[in-house]
Every structure is written in structure tokens, then in C-alpha cells.
């Protein structure tokens, strides 16, 4: 279990620290090229976001996904998490459409890393040590309320700033009353991509391992390991401004 959790965590950490630089320019190019089809452009950028190994999505969605007993549970966990992200992004893109330029959310990044990381460690500890009274059918499958709270917190990470940048760029060309669609479509695209990624990881690991209980335990351990990584990333961002 520890080996599987370590491999999963290491793979996600390596992806987070390397691949995003390849996908972010692609997102910018998509927005510039779509012109009047801005709504579709934001949806596509949201898909790019979901594909991007982001510290505020993959560590959470993959870990919780591995704890689910079947594909329906994986889909529900991802949908709850992405729904929380989308709600925050929709509300804030709507607000940004009215305020335009008065907010600087980028300073929240390190704080969000530490808060989300601490929450991940707390949830992992509870799932490992605090659910002994549950049946074998229930044990290890994280409460969807926890996933929802995680999503609300993670929504204020670096990609929240991307939503605000998109809003600032697009609002002059559209009605401010439509600005809420920017956050909504971004979240919808992210949900689609996260579903594809996490479902593929889930199916691949369950076929390799064959034992759901082992995979669920690895998911709980990975949640804690990646929580430590998140806290470390947040502290590093405090010490080295602009590093996140």
C-alpha cells in the first residue's frame, strides 16, 4: 500500500512541477484564436486546465477517486469537487465583470496551498485512523461533504487568478452581465477533463492491483503525502515570492 501510494504521489508531484509550462501557452493561444467564439474558447481552456497537472486538482481528485468502490463513485467524487470549483469561479467571474481590476487574487496562492494541504492531511488521518466503526463497504470512501469543502478551498488557488484574467480580457468585448459564463464554462471544461484523467487512472490502477481495499488505502495515504507536498509548496512560495 505504501509503495503504491508513494508511486502515485511521486507521479503527480513530478507532473505538477513539469508539465504545466507546456499547456499554459496553449490556453492563451486558444483564447486569441477563437475571436467571437469566446464561450467555446473558455470551455476549451477549461479542458486544458483539467488536463494540466495542477496542485489544486490532481492531488485531490486522484486521491479521492482511488477511494471509490466503482466508476459511479469516482464520477460523483469528481463532480462534487469540480462543482465546488465551478461555483466559486462562476460567482467571482460575475463579480470581476462588475469590478474590473480592483482585485488581486494572486497573493492568495501560498495561503491556499497551505490550507488545502493541511486539510488533505487532516482528512487522510481521519480516514486512516478515525473510521473504524464503519462497515467494510463504507470505510475509506471520503464523505462528499469533505470533497465539496476541499473544492471550495482549492478554487482560490492559482487557477482562480486565470479565471479573473480571462474575465478581464473578455468583459470589454461582451456584456458584463454575461461574465458569469466565463467561470462557469471554465469549470465545465475542467470537470470534463478531470473526469477523463481520473477515470483513466482509476481503471488502470484497479486492473493492475485487483484489490479495491489496497487501492483505497493507497488513495488515503497519497492524500496525506500530497498534503505534505502542498504545505511545502506553499511555504516555498512564501520564502520565494513569484515561485508558485
Protein backbone atom coordinates (compact mmCIF):
# COMPACT_ATOMS: atom_id res chain seq x y z
CA UNK A 1 0.00 0.00 0.00
CA UNK A 2 2.78 2.41 0.95
CA UNK A 3 4.65 1.61 -2.26
CA UNK A 4 1.56 2.19 -4.39
CA UNK A 5 0.77 5.43 -2.54
CA UNK A 6 4.38 6.59 -2.96
CA UNK A 7 4.40 5.85 -6.69
CA UNK A 8 1.07 7.64 -7.22
CA UNK A 9 2.19 10.66 -5.18
CA UNK A 10 5.58 10.88 -6.87
CA UNK A 11 4.00 10.71 -10.33
CA UNK A 12 1.56 13.51 -9.52
CA UNK A 13 4.27 15.69 -7.94
CA UNK A 14 6.56 15.26 -10.95
CA UNK A 15 3.68 16.13 -13.28
CA UNK A 16 2.78 19.22 -11.26
CA UNK A 17 6.35 20.50 -11.32
CA UNK A 18 6.95 19.91 -15.02
CA UNK A 19 4.05 19.66 -17.46
CA UNK A 20 2.01 22.88 -16.78
CA UNK A 21 4.52 25.06 -18.64
CA UNK A 22 3.66 23.16 -21.82
CA UNK A 23 -0.11 23.57 -21.56
CA UNK A 24 -0.48 27.16 -20.33
CA UNK A 25 0.74 28.80 -23.59
CA UNK A 26 -1.72 26.57 -25.43
CA UNK A 27 -4.57 28.03 -23.37
CA UNK A 28 -3.52 31.57 -24.27
CA UNK A 29 -3.29 30.72 -27.96
CA UNK A 30 -6.78 29.23 -27.91
CA UNK A 31 -8.32 32.40 -26.48
CA UNK A 32 -6.57 34.63 -29.03
CA UNK A 33 -7.61 32.49 -31.99
CA UNK A 34 -11.31 31.99 -31.22
CA UNK A 35 -12.48 35.59 -31.61
CA UNK A 36 -16.29 35.84 -31.34
CA UNK A 37 -16.50 32.21 -30.23
CA UNK A 38 -15.22 33.21 -26.82
CA UNK A 39 -17.60 30.95 -24.92
CA UNK A 40 -16.27 27.87 -26.70
CA UNK A 41 -12.74 29.18 -26.19
CA UNK A 42 -13.21 29.40 -22.42
CA UNK A 43 -14.66 25.87 -22.38
CA UNK A 44 -11.59 24.58 -24.23
CA UNK A 45 -9.26 26.44 -21.87
CA UNK A 46 -11.16 24.81 -19.01
CA UNK A 47 -10.47 21.42 -20.59
CA UNK A 48 -6.79 22.38 -20.81
CA UNK A 49 -6.94 23.27 -17.11
CA UNK A 50 -8.35 19.87 -16.26
CA UNK A 51 -5.62 18.16 -18.26
CA UNK A 52 -2.92 20.26 -16.62
CA UNK A 53 -1.35 18.57 -13.57
CA UNK A 54 -2.37 21.28 -11.15
CA UNK A 55 -1.60 21.22 -7.43
CA UNK A 56 -5.19 22.22 -6.68
CA UNK A 57 -6.85 19.43 -8.66
CA UNK A 58 -4.88 16.24 -9.32
CA UNK A 59 -3.68 15.58 -5.74
CA UNK A 60 -7.26 15.83 -4.53
CA UNK A 61 -9.28 14.26 -7.34
CA UNK A 62 -6.94 11.32 -7.90
CA UNK A 63 -6.67 10.56 -4.17
CA UNK A 64 -10.42 10.71 -3.59
CA UNK A 65 -11.08 8.86 -6.84
CA UNK A 66 -8.96 5.90 -5.75
CA UNK A 67 -11.06 5.59 -2.59
CA UNK A 68 -14.27 4.91 -4.53
CA UNK A 69 -15.60 1.39 -4.99
CA UNK A 70 -16.72 1.84 -8.59
CA UNK A 71 -16.71 4.20 -11.57
CA UNK A 72 -20.00 5.78 -10.46
CA UNK A 73 -18.39 6.77 -7.16
CA UNK A 74 -15.38 8.20 -9.00
CA UNK A 75 -17.65 10.29 -11.22
CA UNK A 76 -19.63 11.52 -8.19
CA UNK A 77 -16.46 12.49 -6.30
CA UNK A 78 -15.04 14.40 -9.28
CA UNK A 79 -18.40 16.09 -9.94
CA UNK A 80 -18.74 17.27 -6.34
CA UNK A 81 -15.20 18.66 -6.34
CA UNK A 82 -15.48 20.27 -9.79
CA UNK A 83 -18.92 21.61 -8.87
CA UNK A 84 -17.44 23.48 -5.92
CA UNK A 85 -14.69 24.88 -8.14
CA UNK A 86 -17.21 25.93 -10.77
CA UNK A 87 -19.48 27.63 -8.24
CA UNK A 88 -16.66 29.79 -6.90
CA UNK A 89 -15.30 30.59 -10.34
CA UNK A 90 -18.78 31.48 -11.66
CA UNK A 91 -19.51 33.84 -8.77
CA UNK A 92 -16.11 35.51 -8.95
CA UNK A 93 -16.09 35.95 -12.72
CA UNK A 94 -19.51 37.60 -12.33
CA UNK A 95 -18.11 39.89 -9.61
CA UNK A 96 -14.99 40.60 -11.63
CA UNK A 97 -17.16 41.61 -14.56
CA UNK A 98 -18.56 44.40 -12.40
CA UNK A 99 -15.40 45.46 -10.53
CA UNK A 100 -12.78 45.01 -13.28
CA UNK A 101 -9.26 45.26 -11.94
CA UNK A 102 -9.90 46.03 -8.27
CA UNK A 103 -8.95 42.55 -7.05
CA UNK A 104 -5.54 40.91 -6.78
CA UNK A 105 -6.13 37.24 -6.01
CA UNK A 106 -2.61 36.07 -6.86
CA UNK A 107 -1.40 36.79 -3.31
CA UNK A 108 -3.73 34.07 -2.02
CA UNK A 109 -1.82 31.25 -3.75
CA UNK A 110 0.62 30.28 -0.96
CA UNK A 111 -2.11 30.52 1.70
CA UNK A 112 -4.39 28.26 -0.34
CA UNK A 113 -1.57 25.72 -0.78
CA UNK A 114 -1.00 25.51 2.98
CA UNK A 115 -4.71 25.43 3.89
CA UNK A 116 -5.56 22.80 1.28
CA UNK A 117 -2.51 20.74 2.23
CA UNK A 118 -3.40 20.83 5.92
CA UNK A 119 -6.97 19.84 5.11
CA UNK A 120 -5.74 16.93 2.99
CA UNK A 121 -3.55 15.66 5.84
CA UNK A 122 -6.42 16.01 8.31
CA UNK A 123 -8.85 14.13 6.06
CA UNK A 124 -6.29 11.41 5.34
CA UNK A 125 -5.60 10.97 9.06
CA UNK A 126 -9.32 10.70 9.79
CA UNK A 127 -9.87 8.17 7.01
CA UNK A 128 -6.94 6.04 8.18
CA UNK A 129 -7.49 6.21 11.95
CA UNK A 130 -10.98 7.56 12.58
CA UNK A 131 -13.47 5.43 10.65
CA UNK A 132 -13.07 2.06 12.36
CA UNK A 133 -16.80 1.92 13.17
CA UNK A 134 -17.79 1.94 9.51
CA UNK A 135 -18.55 -1.19 7.55
CA UNK A 136 -16.08 -2.51 5.01
CA UNK A 137 -18.39 -1.17 2.30
CA UNK A 138 -18.18 2.40 3.64
CA UNK A 139 -14.68 2.55 5.07
CA UNK A 140 -12.25 4.74 3.16
CA UNK A 141 -14.75 6.34 0.78
CA UNK A 142 -14.46 10.00 1.66
CA UNK A 143 -17.57 11.90 2.65
CA UNK A 144 -18.74 14.04 -0.29
CA UNK A 145 -19.08 16.97 2.12
CA UNK A 146 -15.33 16.83 2.65
CA UNK A 147 -14.74 16.76 -1.10
CA UNK A 148 -17.07 19.78 -1.51
CA UNK A 149 -15.19 21.76 1.16
CA UNK A 150 -11.91 20.79 -0.48
CA UNK A 151 -13.22 22.09 -3.79
CA UNK A 152 -14.30 25.42 -2.32
CA UNK A 153 -10.84 25.92 -0.79
CA UNK A 154 -8.93 24.77 -3.87
CA UNK A 155 -10.93 27.15 -6.09
CA UNK A 156 -8.95 30.05 -4.66
CA UNK A 157 -5.65 28.66 -5.95
CA UNK A 158 -3.64 29.81 -8.94
CA UNK A 159 -6.30 28.88 -11.48
CA UNK A 160 -8.71 31.29 -9.82
CA UNK A 161 -6.34 34.01 -11.00
CA UNK A 162 -6.56 32.58 -14.53
CA UNK A 163 -10.35 32.91 -14.40
CA UNK A 164 -10.01 36.55 -13.37
CA UNK A 165 -7.50 37.22 -16.16
CA UNK A 166 -9.86 35.64 -18.69
CA UNK A 167 -12.69 37.76 -17.34
CA UNK A 168 -10.65 40.95 -17.50
CA UNK A 169 -9.66 40.14 -21.09
CA UNK A 170 -13.14 39.22 -22.31
CA UNK A 171 -15.52 41.59 -20.47
CA UNK A 172 -14.66 44.62 -22.67
CA UNK A 173 -15.88 42.63 -25.67
CA UNK A 174 -19.02 41.16 -24.08
CA UNK A 175 -21.82 42.29 -21.82
CA UNK A 176 -20.73 42.40 -18.13
CA UNK A 177 -23.94 40.55 -17.38
CA UNK A 178 -22.57 37.53 -19.23
CA UNK A 179 -19.29 37.44 -17.33
CA UNK A 180 -20.56 34.67 -15.05
CA UNK A 181 -20.43 32.35 -18.07
CA UNK A 182 -16.63 32.64 -18.12
CA UNK A 183 -16.19 30.97 -14.75
CA UNK A 184 -18.99 28.52 -15.45
CA UNK A 185 -17.63 27.34 -18.80
CA UNK A 186 -14.08 27.21 -17.45
CA UNK A 187 -15.30 24.97 -14.64
CA UNK A 188 -17.35 22.80 -17.00
CA UNK A 189 -14.35 22.21 -19.24
CA UNK A 190 -12.18 21.41 -16.24
CA UNK A 191 -14.78 18.91 -14.98
CA UNK A 192 -14.81 17.08 -18.33
CA UNK A 193 -11.03 16.78 -18.46
CA UNK A 194 -10.66 15.82 -14.79
CA UNK A 195 -13.27 13.10 -15.28
CA UNK A 196 -11.35 11.61 -18.20
CA UNK A 197 -7.98 11.77 -16.41
CA UNK A 198 -9.07 10.42 -13.01
CA UNK A 199 -11.27 7.72 -14.52
CA UNK A 200 -8.35 6.53 -16.66
CA UNK A 201 -6.03 6.45 -13.63
CA UNK A 202 -8.66 4.65 -11.56
CA UNK A 203 -9.31 1.97 -14.16
CA UNK A 204 -5.60 1.47 -14.83
CA UNK A 205 -4.71 1.02 -11.16
CA UNK A 206 -7.68 -1.19 -10.27
CA UNK A 207 -6.80 -3.51 -13.16
CA UNK A 208 -3.17 -3.65 -12.04
CA UNK A 209 -3.84 -4.06 -8.32
CA UNK A 210 -7.06 -6.07 -8.49
CA UNK A 211 -7.93 -5.40 -4.82
CA UNK A 212 -10.07 -2.34 -4.13
CA UNK A 213 -9.15 -2.22 -0.42
CA UNK A 214 -5.45 -1.92 -1.28
CA UNK A 215 -6.16 0.85 -3.78
CA UNK A 216 -8.41 2.72 -1.32
CA UNK A 217 -5.71 2.55 1.36
CA UNK A 218 -3.16 3.83 -1.16
CA UNK A 219 -5.53 6.68 -2.01
CA UNK A 220 -5.80 7.69 1.66
CA UNK A 221 -2.03 7.56 2.09
CA UNK A 222 -1.46 9.50 -1.14
CA UNK A 223 -3.84 12.19 0.13
CA UNK A 224 -1.64 12.67 3.19
CA UNK A 225 1.64 12.54 1.26
CA UNK A 226 0.39 15.06 -1.28
CA UNK A 227 -0.93 17.23 1.56
CA UNK A 228 2.63 17.47 2.89
CA UNK A 229 3.77 18.38 -0.61
CA UNK A 230 1.14 21.13 -0.80
CA UNK A 231 2.22 22.62 2.51
CA UNK A 232 5.85 22.51 1.40
CA UNK A 233 4.93 24.18 -1.88
CA UNK A 234 3.04 26.91 -0.02
CA UNK A 235 5.94 27.55 2.37
CA UNK A 236 8.37 27.68 -0.57
CA UNK A 237 6.11 30.24 -2.26
CA UNK A 238 6.21 32.37 0.91
CA UNK A 239 10.02 32.21 1.02
CA UNK A 240 10.50 32.69 -2.74
CA UNK A 241 7.87 35.18 -3.98
CA UNK A 242 6.76 34.51 -7.52
CA UNK A 243 7.80 30.85 -7.41
CA UNK A 244 4.25 29.47 -7.40
